[in-house]
PDB file of C-alpha atoms in Angstrom:
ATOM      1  CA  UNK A 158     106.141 110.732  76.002  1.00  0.00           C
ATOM      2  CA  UNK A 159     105.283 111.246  79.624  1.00  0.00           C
ATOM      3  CA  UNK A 160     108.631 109.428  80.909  1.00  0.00           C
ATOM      4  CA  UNK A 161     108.153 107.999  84.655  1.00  0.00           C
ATOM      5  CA  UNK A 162     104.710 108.320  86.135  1.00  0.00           C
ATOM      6  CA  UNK A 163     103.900 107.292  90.021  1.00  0.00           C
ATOM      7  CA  UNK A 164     100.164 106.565  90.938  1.00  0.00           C
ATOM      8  CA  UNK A 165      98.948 107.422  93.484  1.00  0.00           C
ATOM      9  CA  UNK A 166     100.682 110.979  94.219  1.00  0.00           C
ATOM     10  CA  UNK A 167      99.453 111.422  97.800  1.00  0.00           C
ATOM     11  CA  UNK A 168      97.872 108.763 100.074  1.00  0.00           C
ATOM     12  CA  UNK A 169      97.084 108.318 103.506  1.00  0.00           C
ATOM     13  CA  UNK A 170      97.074 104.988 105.790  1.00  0.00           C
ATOM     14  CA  UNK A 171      95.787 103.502 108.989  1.00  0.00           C
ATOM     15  CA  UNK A 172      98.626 101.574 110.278  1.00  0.00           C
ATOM     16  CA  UNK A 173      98.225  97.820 109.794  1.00  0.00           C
ATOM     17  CA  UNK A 174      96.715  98.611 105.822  1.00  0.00           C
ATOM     18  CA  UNK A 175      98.571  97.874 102.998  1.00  0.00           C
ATOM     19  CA  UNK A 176      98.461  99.300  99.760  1.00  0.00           C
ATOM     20  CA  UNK A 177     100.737  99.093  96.437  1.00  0.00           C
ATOM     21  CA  UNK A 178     102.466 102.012  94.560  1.00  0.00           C
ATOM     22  CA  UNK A 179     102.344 101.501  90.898  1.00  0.00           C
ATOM     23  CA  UNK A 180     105.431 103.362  88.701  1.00  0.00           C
ATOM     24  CA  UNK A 181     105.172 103.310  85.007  1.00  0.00           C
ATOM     25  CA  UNK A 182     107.831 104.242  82.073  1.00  0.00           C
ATOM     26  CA  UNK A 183     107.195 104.453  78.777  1.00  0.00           C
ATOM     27  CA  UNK A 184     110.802 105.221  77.777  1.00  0.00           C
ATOM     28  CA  UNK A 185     111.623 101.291  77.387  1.00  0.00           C
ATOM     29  CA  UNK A 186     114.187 101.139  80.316  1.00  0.00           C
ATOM     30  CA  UNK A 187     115.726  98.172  81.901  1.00  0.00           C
ATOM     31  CA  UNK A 188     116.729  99.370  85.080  1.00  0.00           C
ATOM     32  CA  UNK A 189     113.717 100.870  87.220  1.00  0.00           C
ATOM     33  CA  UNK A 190     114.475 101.630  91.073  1.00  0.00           C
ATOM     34  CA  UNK A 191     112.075 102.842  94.343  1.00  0.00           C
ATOM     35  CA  UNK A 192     113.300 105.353  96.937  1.00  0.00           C
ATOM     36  CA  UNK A 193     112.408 107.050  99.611  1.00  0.00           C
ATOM     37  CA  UNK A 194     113.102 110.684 100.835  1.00  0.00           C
ATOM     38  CA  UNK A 195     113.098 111.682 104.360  1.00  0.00           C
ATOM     39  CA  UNK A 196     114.207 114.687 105.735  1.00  0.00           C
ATOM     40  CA  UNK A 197     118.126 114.891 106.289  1.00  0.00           C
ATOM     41  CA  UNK A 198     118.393 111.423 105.208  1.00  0.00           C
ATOM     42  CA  UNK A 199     118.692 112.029 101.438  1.00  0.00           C
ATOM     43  CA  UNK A 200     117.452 109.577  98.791  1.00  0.00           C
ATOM     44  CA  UNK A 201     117.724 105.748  99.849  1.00  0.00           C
ATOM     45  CA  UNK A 202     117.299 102.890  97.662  1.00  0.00           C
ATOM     46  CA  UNK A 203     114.557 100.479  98.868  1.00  0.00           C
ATOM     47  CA  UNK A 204     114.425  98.097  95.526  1.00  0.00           C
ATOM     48  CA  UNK A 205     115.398  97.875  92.473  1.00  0.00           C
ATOM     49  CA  UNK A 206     115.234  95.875  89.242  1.00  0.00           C
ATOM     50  CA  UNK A 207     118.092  95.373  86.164  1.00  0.00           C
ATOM     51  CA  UNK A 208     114.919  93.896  83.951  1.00  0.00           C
ATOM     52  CA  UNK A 209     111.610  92.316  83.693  1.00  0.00           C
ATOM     53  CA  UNK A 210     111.041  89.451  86.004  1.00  0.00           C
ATOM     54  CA  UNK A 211     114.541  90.576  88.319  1.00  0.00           C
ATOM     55  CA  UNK A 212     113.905  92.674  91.337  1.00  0.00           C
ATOM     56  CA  UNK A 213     117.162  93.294  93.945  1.00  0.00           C
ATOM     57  CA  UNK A 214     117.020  94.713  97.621  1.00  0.00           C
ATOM     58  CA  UNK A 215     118.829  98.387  98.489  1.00  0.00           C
ATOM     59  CA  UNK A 216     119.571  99.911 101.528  1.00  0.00           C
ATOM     60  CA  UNK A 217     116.641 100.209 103.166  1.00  0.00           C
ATOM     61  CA  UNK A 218     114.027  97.028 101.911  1.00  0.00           C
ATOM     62  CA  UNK A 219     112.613  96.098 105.390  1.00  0.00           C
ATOM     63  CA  UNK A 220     108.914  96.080 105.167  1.00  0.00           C
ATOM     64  CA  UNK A 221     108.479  96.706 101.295  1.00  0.00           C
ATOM     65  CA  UNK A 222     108.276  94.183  98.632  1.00  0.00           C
ATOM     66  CA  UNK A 223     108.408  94.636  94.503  1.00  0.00           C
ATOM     67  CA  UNK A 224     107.380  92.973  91.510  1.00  0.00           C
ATOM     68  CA  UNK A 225     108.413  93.429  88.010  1.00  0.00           C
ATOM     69  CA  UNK A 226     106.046  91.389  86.071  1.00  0.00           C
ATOM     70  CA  UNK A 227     106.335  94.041  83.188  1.00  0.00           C
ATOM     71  CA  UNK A 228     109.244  95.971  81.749  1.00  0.00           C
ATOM     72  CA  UNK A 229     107.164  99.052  81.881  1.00  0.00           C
ATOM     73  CA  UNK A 230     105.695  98.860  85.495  1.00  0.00           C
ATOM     74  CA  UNK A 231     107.350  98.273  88.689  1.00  0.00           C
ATOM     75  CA  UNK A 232     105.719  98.281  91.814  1.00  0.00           C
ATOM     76  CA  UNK A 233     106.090  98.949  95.664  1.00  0.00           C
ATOM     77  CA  UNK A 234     103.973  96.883  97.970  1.00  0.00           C
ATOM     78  CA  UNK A 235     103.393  97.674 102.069  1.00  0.00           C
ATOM     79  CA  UNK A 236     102.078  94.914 103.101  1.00  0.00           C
ATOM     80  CA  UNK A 237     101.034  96.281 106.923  1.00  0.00           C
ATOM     81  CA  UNK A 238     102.005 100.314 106.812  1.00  0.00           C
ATOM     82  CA  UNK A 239     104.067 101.641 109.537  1.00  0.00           C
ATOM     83  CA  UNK A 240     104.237 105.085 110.740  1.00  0.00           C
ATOM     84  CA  UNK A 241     108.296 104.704 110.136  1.00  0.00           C
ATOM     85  CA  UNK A 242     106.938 104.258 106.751  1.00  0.00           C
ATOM     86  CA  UNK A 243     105.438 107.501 106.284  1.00  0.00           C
ATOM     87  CA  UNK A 244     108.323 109.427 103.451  1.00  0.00           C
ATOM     88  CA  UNK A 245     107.975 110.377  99.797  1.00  0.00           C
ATOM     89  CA  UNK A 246     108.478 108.047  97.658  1.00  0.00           C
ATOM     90  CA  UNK A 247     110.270 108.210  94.467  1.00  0.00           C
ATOM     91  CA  UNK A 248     110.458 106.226  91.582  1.00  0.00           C
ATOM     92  CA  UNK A 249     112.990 106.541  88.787  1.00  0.00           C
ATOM     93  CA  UNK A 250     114.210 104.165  85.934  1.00  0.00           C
ATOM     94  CA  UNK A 251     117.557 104.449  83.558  1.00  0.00           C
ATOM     95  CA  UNK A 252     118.834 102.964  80.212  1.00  0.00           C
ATOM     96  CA  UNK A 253     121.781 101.713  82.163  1.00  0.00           C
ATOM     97  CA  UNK A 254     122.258 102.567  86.065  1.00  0.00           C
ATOM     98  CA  UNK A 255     124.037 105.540  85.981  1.00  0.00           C
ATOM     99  CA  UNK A 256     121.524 108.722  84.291  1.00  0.00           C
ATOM    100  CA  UNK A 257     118.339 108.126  86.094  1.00  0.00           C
ATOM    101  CA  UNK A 258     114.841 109.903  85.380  1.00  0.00           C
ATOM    102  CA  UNK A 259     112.545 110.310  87.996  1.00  0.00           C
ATOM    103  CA  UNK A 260     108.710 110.541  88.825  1.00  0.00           C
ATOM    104  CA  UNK A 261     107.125 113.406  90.802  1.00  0.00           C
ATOM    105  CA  UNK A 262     106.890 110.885  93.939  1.00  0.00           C
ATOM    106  CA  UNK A 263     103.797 110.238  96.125  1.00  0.00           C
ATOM    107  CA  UNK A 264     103.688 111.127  99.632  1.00  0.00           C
ATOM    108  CA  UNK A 265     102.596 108.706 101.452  1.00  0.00           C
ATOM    109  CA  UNK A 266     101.185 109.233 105.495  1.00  0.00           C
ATOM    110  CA  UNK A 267     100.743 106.126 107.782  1.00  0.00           C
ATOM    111  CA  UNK A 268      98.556 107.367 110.770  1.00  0.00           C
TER     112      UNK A 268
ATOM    113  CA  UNK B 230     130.432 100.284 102.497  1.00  0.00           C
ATOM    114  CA  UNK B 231     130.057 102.846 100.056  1.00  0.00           C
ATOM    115  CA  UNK B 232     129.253 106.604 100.969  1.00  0.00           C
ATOM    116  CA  UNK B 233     128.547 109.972  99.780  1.00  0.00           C
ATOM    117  CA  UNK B 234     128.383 112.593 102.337  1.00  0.00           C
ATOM    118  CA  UNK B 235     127.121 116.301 101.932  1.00  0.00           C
ATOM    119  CA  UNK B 236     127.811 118.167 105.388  1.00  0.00           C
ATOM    120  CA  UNK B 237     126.434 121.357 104.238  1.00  0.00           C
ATOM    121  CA  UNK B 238     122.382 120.843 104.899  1.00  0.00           C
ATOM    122  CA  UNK B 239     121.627 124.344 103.915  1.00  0.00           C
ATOM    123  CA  UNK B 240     123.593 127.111 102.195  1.00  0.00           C
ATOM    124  CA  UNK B 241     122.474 130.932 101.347  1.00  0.00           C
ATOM    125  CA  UNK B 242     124.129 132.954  98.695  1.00  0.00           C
ATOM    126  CA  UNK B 243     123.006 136.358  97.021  1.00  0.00           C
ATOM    127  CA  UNK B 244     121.955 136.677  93.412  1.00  0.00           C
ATOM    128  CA  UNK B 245     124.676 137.282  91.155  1.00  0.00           C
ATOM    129  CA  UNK B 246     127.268 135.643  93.550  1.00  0.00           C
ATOM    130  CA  UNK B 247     129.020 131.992  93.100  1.00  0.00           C
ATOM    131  CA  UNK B 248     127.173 129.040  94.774  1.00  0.00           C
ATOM    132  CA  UNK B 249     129.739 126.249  95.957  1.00  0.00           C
ATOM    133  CA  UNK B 250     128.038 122.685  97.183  1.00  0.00           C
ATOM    134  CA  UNK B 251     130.778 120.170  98.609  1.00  0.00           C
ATOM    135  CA  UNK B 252     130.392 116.513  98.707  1.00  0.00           C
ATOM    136  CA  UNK B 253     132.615 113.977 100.102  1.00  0.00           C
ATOM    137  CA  UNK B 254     133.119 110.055  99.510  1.00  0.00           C
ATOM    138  CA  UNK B 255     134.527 107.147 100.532  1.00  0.00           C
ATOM    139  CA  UNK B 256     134.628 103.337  99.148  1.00  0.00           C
ATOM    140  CA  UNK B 257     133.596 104.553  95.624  1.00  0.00           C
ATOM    141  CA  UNK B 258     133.679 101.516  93.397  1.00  0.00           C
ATOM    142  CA  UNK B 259     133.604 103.583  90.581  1.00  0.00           C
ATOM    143  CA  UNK B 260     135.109 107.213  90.005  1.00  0.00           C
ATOM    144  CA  UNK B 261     131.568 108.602  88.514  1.00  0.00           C
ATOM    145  CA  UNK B 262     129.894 110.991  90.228  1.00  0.00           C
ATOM    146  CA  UNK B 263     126.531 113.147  89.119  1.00  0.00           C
ATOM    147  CA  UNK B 264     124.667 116.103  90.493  1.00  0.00           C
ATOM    148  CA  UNK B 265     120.732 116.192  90.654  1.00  0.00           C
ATOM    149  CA  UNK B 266     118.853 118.990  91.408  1.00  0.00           C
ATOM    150  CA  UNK B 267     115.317 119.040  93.208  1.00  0.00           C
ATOM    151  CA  UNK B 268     112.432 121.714  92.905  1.00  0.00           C
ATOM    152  CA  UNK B 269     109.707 121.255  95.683  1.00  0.00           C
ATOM    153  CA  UNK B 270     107.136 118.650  94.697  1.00  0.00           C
ATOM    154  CA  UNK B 271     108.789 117.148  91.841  1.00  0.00           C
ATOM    155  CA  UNK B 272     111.690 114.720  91.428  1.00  0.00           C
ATOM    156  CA  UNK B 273     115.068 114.763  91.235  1.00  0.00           C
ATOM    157  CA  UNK B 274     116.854 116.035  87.664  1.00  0.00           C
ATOM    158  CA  UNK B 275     120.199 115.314  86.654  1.00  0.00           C
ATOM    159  CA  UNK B 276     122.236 118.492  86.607  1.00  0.00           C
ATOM    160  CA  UNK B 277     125.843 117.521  85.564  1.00  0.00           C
ATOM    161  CA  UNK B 278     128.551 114.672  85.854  1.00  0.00           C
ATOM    162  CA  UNK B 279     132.343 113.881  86.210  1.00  0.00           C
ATOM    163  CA  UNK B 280     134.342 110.890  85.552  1.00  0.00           C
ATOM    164  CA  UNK B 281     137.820 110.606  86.991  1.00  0.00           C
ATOM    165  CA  UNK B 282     139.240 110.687  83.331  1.00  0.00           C
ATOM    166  CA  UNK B 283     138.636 114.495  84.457  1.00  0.00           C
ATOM    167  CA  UNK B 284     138.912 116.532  87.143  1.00  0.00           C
ATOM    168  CA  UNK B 285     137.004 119.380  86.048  1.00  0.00           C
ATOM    169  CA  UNK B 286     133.184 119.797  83.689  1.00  0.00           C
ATOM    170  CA  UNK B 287     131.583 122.588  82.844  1.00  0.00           C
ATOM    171  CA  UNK B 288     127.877 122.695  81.580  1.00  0.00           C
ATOM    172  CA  UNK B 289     126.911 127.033  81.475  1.00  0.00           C
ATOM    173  CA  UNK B 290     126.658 128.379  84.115  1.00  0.00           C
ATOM    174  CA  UNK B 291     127.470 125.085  86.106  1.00  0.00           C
ATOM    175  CA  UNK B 292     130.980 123.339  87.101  1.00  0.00           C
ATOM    176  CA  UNK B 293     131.870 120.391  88.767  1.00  0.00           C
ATOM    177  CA  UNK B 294     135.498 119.518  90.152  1.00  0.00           C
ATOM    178  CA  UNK B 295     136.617 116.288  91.333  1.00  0.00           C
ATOM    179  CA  UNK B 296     139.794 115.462  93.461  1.00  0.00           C
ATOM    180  CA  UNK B 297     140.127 112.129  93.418  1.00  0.00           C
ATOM    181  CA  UNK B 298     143.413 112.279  96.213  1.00  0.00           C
ATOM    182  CA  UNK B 299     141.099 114.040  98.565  1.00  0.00           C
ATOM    183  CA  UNK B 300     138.279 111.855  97.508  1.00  0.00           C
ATOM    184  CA  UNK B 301     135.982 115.476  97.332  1.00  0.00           C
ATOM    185  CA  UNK B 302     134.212 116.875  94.577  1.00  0.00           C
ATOM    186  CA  UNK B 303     132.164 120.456  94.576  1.00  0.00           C
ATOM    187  CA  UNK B 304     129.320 122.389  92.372  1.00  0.00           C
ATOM    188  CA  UNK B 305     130.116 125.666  91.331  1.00  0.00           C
ATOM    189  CA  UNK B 306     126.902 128.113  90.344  1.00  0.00           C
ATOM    190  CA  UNK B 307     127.897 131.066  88.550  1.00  0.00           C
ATOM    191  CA  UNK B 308     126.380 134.120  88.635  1.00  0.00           C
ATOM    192  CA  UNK B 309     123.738 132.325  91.137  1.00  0.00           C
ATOM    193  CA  UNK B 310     119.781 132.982  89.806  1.00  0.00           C
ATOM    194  CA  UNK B 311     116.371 132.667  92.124  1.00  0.00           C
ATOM    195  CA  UNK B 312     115.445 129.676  89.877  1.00  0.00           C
ATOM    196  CA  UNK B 313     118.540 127.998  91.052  1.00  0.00           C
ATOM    197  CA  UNK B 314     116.890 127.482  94.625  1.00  0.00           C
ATOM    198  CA  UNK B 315     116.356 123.733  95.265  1.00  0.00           C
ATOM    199  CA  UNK B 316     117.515 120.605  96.673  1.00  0.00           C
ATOM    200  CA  UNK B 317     120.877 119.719  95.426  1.00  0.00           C
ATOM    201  CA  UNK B 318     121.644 115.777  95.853  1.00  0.00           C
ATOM    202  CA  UNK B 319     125.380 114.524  94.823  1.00  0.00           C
ATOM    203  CA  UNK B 320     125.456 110.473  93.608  1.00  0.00           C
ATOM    204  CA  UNK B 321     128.379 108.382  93.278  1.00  0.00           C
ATOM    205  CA  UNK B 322     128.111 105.033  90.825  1.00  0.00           C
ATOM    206  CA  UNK B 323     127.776 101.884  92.255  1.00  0.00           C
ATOM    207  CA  UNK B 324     126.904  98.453  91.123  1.00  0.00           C
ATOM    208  CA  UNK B 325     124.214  98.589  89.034  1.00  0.00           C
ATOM    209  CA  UNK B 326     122.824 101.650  91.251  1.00  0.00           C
ATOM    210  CA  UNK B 327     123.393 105.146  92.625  1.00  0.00           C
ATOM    211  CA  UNK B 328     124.145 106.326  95.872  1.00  0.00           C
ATOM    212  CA  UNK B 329     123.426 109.685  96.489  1.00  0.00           C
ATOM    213  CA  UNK B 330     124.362 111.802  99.556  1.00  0.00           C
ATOM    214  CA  UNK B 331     122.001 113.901 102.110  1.00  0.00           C
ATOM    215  CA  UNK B 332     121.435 116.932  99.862  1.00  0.00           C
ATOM    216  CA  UNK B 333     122.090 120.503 100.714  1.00  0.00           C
ATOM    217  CA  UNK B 334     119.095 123.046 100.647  1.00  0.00           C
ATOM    218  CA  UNK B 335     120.472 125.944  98.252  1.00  0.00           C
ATOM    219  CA  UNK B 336     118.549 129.204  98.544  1.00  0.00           C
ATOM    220  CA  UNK B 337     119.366 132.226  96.219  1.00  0.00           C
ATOM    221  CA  UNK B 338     118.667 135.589  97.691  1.00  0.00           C
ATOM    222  CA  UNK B 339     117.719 138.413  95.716  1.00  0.00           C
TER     223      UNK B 339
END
């Protein structure tokens, strides 16, 4: 049972490149959520998804976009990176909304 | 708009001694609240919660008190340990999500 897995864990970008975070769960969750972590700012939500198919903007959501083709898998998308965009990045998912698991995050740089 | 504010960014405390972490909220749309705590290079891990049914849960070595009038709740450590150095990140239900306040840097001194 290896709970919520992010690929990749680090990664660095050119700005103008895009590239796609993948987040897995194998603990048959419906609600699955992507944040980022930036220092002093705390943990704030980007997207989120209540089940397969359903994705839902946070706080932050400008310049990211999600998919949830699969219960197990939901992904983050930067479609042209931005050095404002360079943060950890931290998936989680949760049997109902409140008791969330997370991943180990992937640090992401945007040069 | 809902908010969960930690004030303290950093807090020091010697081994043995009582850690307190203070969070504050306003706008909660529920009265649920939860404590994670964050090693370097890892995630987030859920610590302890509180509804408002209560205004006080202990877990060990770990406590959390809510006052709903003053719309506050706190994190008491006791005895503090090394391993208890992390990121400490208070949460407050929402719809169908979390928000979670700034964190507060804990470091345990030996």
């Amino acid at each position: 049972n290896a709970g919520v897995t992010q690929t990749p864990k680090f990664r660095v970008l050119k700005t103008g490149q895009s590239m796609t975070l993948l987040c897995a769960q194998d603990m048959n969750h419906e609600y699955m959520y992507w944040y980022r972590q930036d220092p002093g700012m705390g943990l704030r939500l980007i997207h989120y998804s209540v089940g397969e198919g359903t994705t839902a903007k946070g706080e932050v959501p400008d310049g990211y976009n999600v998919s949830r083709l699969k219960k197990q898998n939901f992904l983050l998308g930067l479609e042209s990176a931005a050095p404002s965009q360079t943060s950890v990045y931290f998936c989680a998912s949760a049997p109902v909304s409140i008791r969330q698991f997370f991943g180990p995050g992937t640090r992401l740089t945007v040069l | 708009d809902q908010q969960v504010k930690q004030n303290s960014p950093s807090l020091s405390v010697q081994e043995g001694r009582i850690s307190i972490l203070n969070c504050d909220y306003t706008n909660s749309m529920f009265d649920y609240f939860l404590w994670y705590k964050k090693y370097p290079a890892e995630g987030p891990t859920f610590l302890i919660s509180i509804s408002s049914i209560k205004d006080k849960n202990e877990d060990g070595r770990f406590t959390v008190f809510l006052n709903k009038s003053a719309k506050h709740l706190s994190l008491h450590i006791v005895p503090s340990q090394p391993g208890d150095s992390a990121v400490y990140f208070c949460a407050n239900q929402g719809a169908q999500k979390l928000v979670f306040g700034q964190g507060t840097r804990l470091t345990i001194n030996p």
